[in-house]
CSV table of C-alpha atoms in Angstrom, one decimal:
chain,number,residue,atom,x,y,z
P,158,MET,CA,122.3,202.5,157.4
P,159,LYS,CA,125.5,203.2,157.5
P,160,ARG,CA,128.4,204.7,155.7
P,161,PHE,CA,129.4,201.3,154.4
P,162,ASN,CA,126.8,198.5,153.8
P,163,ILE,CA,127.4,195.1,153.6
P,164,PHE,CA,124.9,192.6,152.4
P,165,ALA,CA,125.6,188.8,152.7
P,166,GLY,CA,123.1,185.8,152.2
P,167,ASN,CA,123.1,183.0,150.6
P,168,TYR,CA,121.9,182.2,146.5
P,169,GLY,CA,117.9,183.8,146.1
P,170,SER,CA,118.0,186.0,149.3
P,171,GLY,CA,117.8,188.8,147.4
P,172,LYS,CA,120.6,190.3,148.4
P,173,THR,CA,121.9,192.7,144.9
P,174,GLU,CA,118.0,193.6,144.6
P,175,ILE,CA,118.8,194.8,148.1
P,176,SER,CA,122.4,196.0,147.3
P,177,LEU,CA,120.4,197.9,144.6
P,178,ASN,CA,117.7,199.7,146.2
P,179,THR,CA,119.9,200.9,149.6
P,180,ALA,CA,122.7,202.2,147.0
P,181,LEU,CA,120.1,204.3,144.7
P,182,ALA,CA,118.3,205.5,148.1
P,183,LEU,CA,121.7,206.4,149.5
P,184,ALA,CA,122.5,208.4,146.6
P,185,GLU,CA,119.7,211.4,146.6
P,186,ARG,CA,122.0,211.7,150.1
P,187,GLY,CA,125.9,212.5,148.6
P,188,ASN,CA,128.0,210.5,146.5
P,189,THR,CA,127.6,206.5,146.7
P,190,THR,CA,129.3,204.1,145.6
P,191,LEU,CA,128.6,200.1,145.0
P,192,VAL,CA,130.6,197.4,144.9
P,193,ASP,CA,129.7,194.0,143.3
P,194,MET,CA,131.6,191.7,145.1
P,195,ASP,CA,130.3,188.3,143.9
P,196,VAL,CA,133.4,186.9,141.8
P,197,VAL,CA,131.7,183.9,141.6
P,198,ASN,CA,127.9,183.9,140.4
P,199,PRO,CA,127.6,185.3,137.0
P,200,TYR,CA,123.5,186.1,137.7
P,201,PHE,CA,121.1,188.4,139.5
P,202,ARG,CA,124.4,190.5,140.0
P,203,SER,CA,124.7,194.1,140.6
P,204,ALA,CA,126.9,195.0,137.7
P,205,GLU,CA,124.6,193.6,135.4
P,206,SER,CA,122.7,197.2,136.6
P,207,GLU,CA,126.0,199.9,135.4
P,208,THR,CA,123.2,201.7,133.2
P,209,LEU,CA,120.9,202.3,135.8
P,210,LEU,CA,123.7,202.9,138.0
P,211,ALA,CA,125.6,205.6,136.0
P,212,ASP,CA,122.5,207.4,135.6
P,213,HIS,CA,122.1,207.8,138.8
P,214,GLY,CA,125.2,209.3,139.7
P,215,ILE,CA,126.4,206.1,141.0
P,216,ARG,CA,129.8,204.5,140.7
P,217,LEU,CA,130.1,201.2,139.9
P,218,ILE,CA,133.1,198.5,141.0
P,219,ALA,CA,132.9,195.4,139.6
P,220,PRO,CA,136.1,192.7,139.2
P,221,PRO,CA,137.7,192.6,136.4
P,222,TYR,CA,135.4,189.2,135.5
P,223,ALA,CA,132.0,190.7,136.5
P,224,ASN,CA,129.1,189.7,133.7
P,225,THR,CA,131.4,187.2,132.7
P,226,ASN,CA,130.9,183.0,133.4
P,227,VAL,CA,134.4,182.7,134.4
P,228,ASP,CA,134.9,182.4,138.3
P,229,VAL,CA,137.7,183.4,139.0
P,230,PRO,CA,138.3,185.1,142.3
P,231,VAL,CA,139.9,188.5,141.6
P,232,LEU,CA,139.6,191.6,143.0
P,233,SER,CA,140.9,195.1,141.4
P,234,ALA,CA,142.4,197.3,143.4
P,235,GLU,CA,139.7,199.7,142.3
P,236,VAL,CA,137.8,198.5,145.3
P,237,MET,CA,139.9,200.6,147.7
P,238,ALA,CA,138.3,203.8,146.4
P,239,ALA,CA,135.5,202.9,147.9
P,240,PHE,CA,136.1,203.9,151.7
P,241,GLU,CA,136.7,207.3,150.2
P,242,SER,CA,133.2,207.7,149.4
P,243,GLU,CA,130.4,209.5,151.4
P,244,THR,CA,128.4,205.9,151.4
P,245,ALA,CA,128.9,202.7,150.1
P,246,VAL,CA,127.5,199.5,149.1
P,247,PHE,CA,128.9,196.2,149.1
P,248,ASP,CA,126.8,193.2,147.5
P,249,ALA,CA,128.9,190.2,148.8
P,250,GLY,CA,129.2,186.4,147.0
P,251,GLY,CA,126.0,183.9,148.1
P,252,ASP,CA,128.5,181.8,149.4
P,253,PRO,CA,131.0,181.0,151.5
P,254,VAL,CA,133.3,181.0,148.6
P,255,GLY,CA,132.1,183.9,146.8
P,256,ALA,CA,132.1,185.6,149.9
P,257,ALA,CA,135.5,185.4,151.0
P,258,ALA,CA,136.7,188.1,148.6
P,259,LEU,CA,135.4,190.7,151.8
P,260,GLY,CA,137.9,188.9,153.5
P,261,GLY,CA,140.4,191.0,151.3
P,262,LEU,CA,139.3,194.3,152.7
P,263,LEU,CA,139.2,193.0,156.7
P,264,ALA,CA,141.5,195.5,157.3
P,265,GLN,CA,139.8,198.3,155.9
P,266,PHE,CA,136.7,197.5,157.5
P,267,ASN,CA,138.2,197.0,160.6
P,268,THR,CA,139.3,200.8,160.3
P,269,HIS,CA,135.8,202.0,159.7
P,270,ARG,CA,134.0,199.2,162.1
P,271,ASN,CA,131.9,201.5,164.0
P,272,GLU,CA,130.5,202.7,160.5
P,273,THR,CA,130.5,199.2,158.9
P,274,MET,CA,126.9,197.5,159.1
P,275,LEU,CA,127.3,193.7,158.0
P,276,TYR,CA,123.4,192.5,157.1
P,277,TYR,CA,122.6,188.9,156.3
P,278,VAL,CA,119.6,188.6,154.3
P,279,VAL,CA,117.0,186.1,154.4
P,280,ASN,CA,114.3,184.6,152.2
P,281,ALA,CA,112.9,182.1,153.9
P,282,ARG,CA,111.0,180.4,150.6
P,283,ARG,CA,114.6,179.3,148.9
P,284,PRO,CA,116.8,176.5,149.7
P,285,LEU,CA,118.7,176.3,152.8
P,286,GLN,CA,116.9,179.3,154.8
P,287,GLN,CA,113.8,177.7,155.2
P,288,THR,CA,114.9,176.6,159.0
P,289,ALA,CA,116.5,178.9,162.1
P,290,PRO,CA,119.5,175.8,162.0
P,291,GLU,CA,120.4,176.0,158.1
P,292,ILE,CA,120.1,180.2,158.2
P,293,ILE,CA,122.3,179.9,161.0
P,294,GLU,CA,124.9,177.3,159.6
P,295,MET,CA,125.0,179.4,156.5
P,296,MET,CA,125.8,182.5,157.9
P,297,GLU,CA,128.3,181.6,160.0
P,298,GLN,CA,130.4,180.2,157.3
P,299,ILE,CA,129.9,183.7,155.4
P,300,SER,CA,130.5,185.3,158.3
P,301,GLY,CA,133.8,182.8,158.7
P,302,ARG,CA,135.1,183.9,155.8
P,303,ILE,CA,134.0,187.9,155.4
P,304,ARG,CA,135.5,187.8,158.9
P,305,LEU,CA,133.0,190.2,160.5
P,306,GLN,CA,130.3,189.4,162.7
P,307,VAL,CA,126.9,189.8,162.0
P,308,ASP,CA,125.0,192.9,162.5
P,309,GLY,CA,121.4,192.2,161.7
P,310,LEU,CA,119.2,190.2,159.7
P,311,ILE,CA,116.9,191.1,157.1
P,312,ASN,CA,114.0,189.4,156.1
P,313,ASN,CA,113.6,189.6,152.5
P,314,THR,CA,110.8,186.2,152.1
P,315,ASN,CA,109.4,186.2,148.6
P,316,LEU,CA,108.1,183.5,146.3
P,317,GLY,CA,108.6,186.6,143.6
P,318,ARG,CA,105.6,187.4,141.6
P,319,GLU,CA,103.6,185.1,143.7
P,320,THR,CA,104.9,186.5,147.1
P,321,THR,CA,101.7,187.4,150.0
P,322,THR,CA,101.7,188.7,153.0
P,323,ALA,CA,102.1,185.0,154.4
P,324,ASP,CA,105.3,184.3,153.2
P,325,LEU,CA,106.6,187.5,154.6
P,326,ALA,CA,105.0,186.6,158.2
P,327,TYR,CA,106.4,182.7,157.5
P,328,GLY,CA,109.9,184.6,156.9
P,329,GLN,CA,109.6,186.6,160.2
P,330,GLU,CA,108.9,184.4,162.3
P,331,ILE,CA,111.7,182.4,161.1
P,332,CYS,CA,114.1,185.4,161.7
P,333,GLU,CA,113.4,185.7,164.7
P,334,GLU,CA,113.9,182.4,165.6
P,335,VAL,CA,117.3,183.1,164.6
P,336,SER,CA,117.6,186.0,166.7
P,337,ARG,CA,116.7,184.5,169.9
P,338,GLN,CA,119.6,181.8,169.0
P,339,THR,CA,122.4,184.2,168.1
P,340,GLY,CA,121.4,187.1,169.7
P,341,VAL,CA,121.6,188.5,166.0
P,342,PRO,CA,118.6,191.4,165.5
P,343,VAL,CA,116.3,191.6,163.5
P,344,LEU,CA,116.9,194.9,161.8
P,345,TYR,CA,114.8,195.6,158.7
P,346,ILE,CA,111.7,193.7,156.4
P,347,ALA,CA,112.2,194.1,152.9
P,348,GLY,CA,109.7,193.9,150.2
P,349,LYS,CA,107.3,195.4,147.0
P,350,PRO,CA,105.6,198.1,148.9
P,351,GLU,CA,102.0,196.3,148.6
P,352,ILE,CA,103.4,193.7,150.4
P,353,LEU,CA,104.9,195.9,153.1
P,354,ALA,CA,101.4,197.2,153.5
P,355,GLY,CA,99.3,194.1,153.7
P,356,PHE,CA,102.0,192.8,156.5
P,357,ARG,CA,102.2,196.4,158.5
P,358,PRO,CA,100.0,195.9,160.7
P,359,GLN,CA,101.7,193.0,161.8
P,360,GLY,CA,105.4,193.9,161.6
P,361,GLY,CA,105.6,196.1,164.5
P,362,ASN,CA,108.5,199.0,164.4
P,363,ILE,CA,110.8,197.0,162.2
P,364,PRO,CA,111.7,199.8,159.7
P,365,GLU,CA,111.3,198.5,156.3
P,366,ILE,CA,112.8,198.6,153.1
P,367,PRO,CA,110.8,198.9,150.2
P,368,LEU,CA,112.2,197.1,147.0
P,369,THR,CA,111.6,198.3,143.1
P,370,ILE,CA,112.7,195.1,141.2
P,371,TYR,CA,115.6,195.8,138.6
P,372,THR,CA,117.2,191.7,138.3
P,373,PHE,CA,115.3,189.8,135.9
P,374,PRO,CA,116.8,186.8,134.1
P,375,ASP,CA,116.0,187.5,130.2
P,376,TRP,CA,113.1,184.9,129.8
P,377,LEU,CA,111.1,186.9,132.9
P,378,VAL,CA,111.9,190.4,131.2
P,379,ASP,CA,110.5,188.8,128.0
P,380,ASP,CA,107.6,187.4,129.6
P,381,ILE,CA,106.8,190.9,131.4
P,382,HIS,CA,106.9,192.2,128.1
P,383,GLU,CA,104.4,190.3,126.4
P,384,LYS,CA,102.2,191.0,129.2
């Protein structure tokens, strides 16, 4: 990971989970900021983990309408402070409209382009992410709105609690096809540690992002507690 890490992807890709896990890992090395740029989608947002982040000394910057159902793409000037951090993570919107907010930071990203990575997260078990053409079309739309080229793919293929290594392997095949067609490399494989361990013999030397799951809808939290 670099100093400034942007995670984009369609809804259900798991970009927010990866953003949280990355911010927590980077915080062990120094001052870290997490910027929740998802100004449209009110669900599964980094801003919902404010207490967790604060407990680890991570500064959270979120739009004024974070944690509401108000779909108003307004960004705070506070976002600029992220570029003064030792490291920062940007959780992008989950569609071209949501991702457009990041385009407003193009000058800052260009100034630090050598220190910036734009990752596109893929969950090939979710709609609009199940084939290479679908992924490429959405990736190009989101990249166009952010106005940065995607630097690398992250295979985060999963079915939640039903995930198997076969799901991750399937996603890897799709991501490699996207890479062949676009030239964008597959830089990471993400997943729960037990899934990564089962996949590892097939995965080669691609670095892993072990995930602890922090974002749950209320109904799933209740279901977990009951069990």
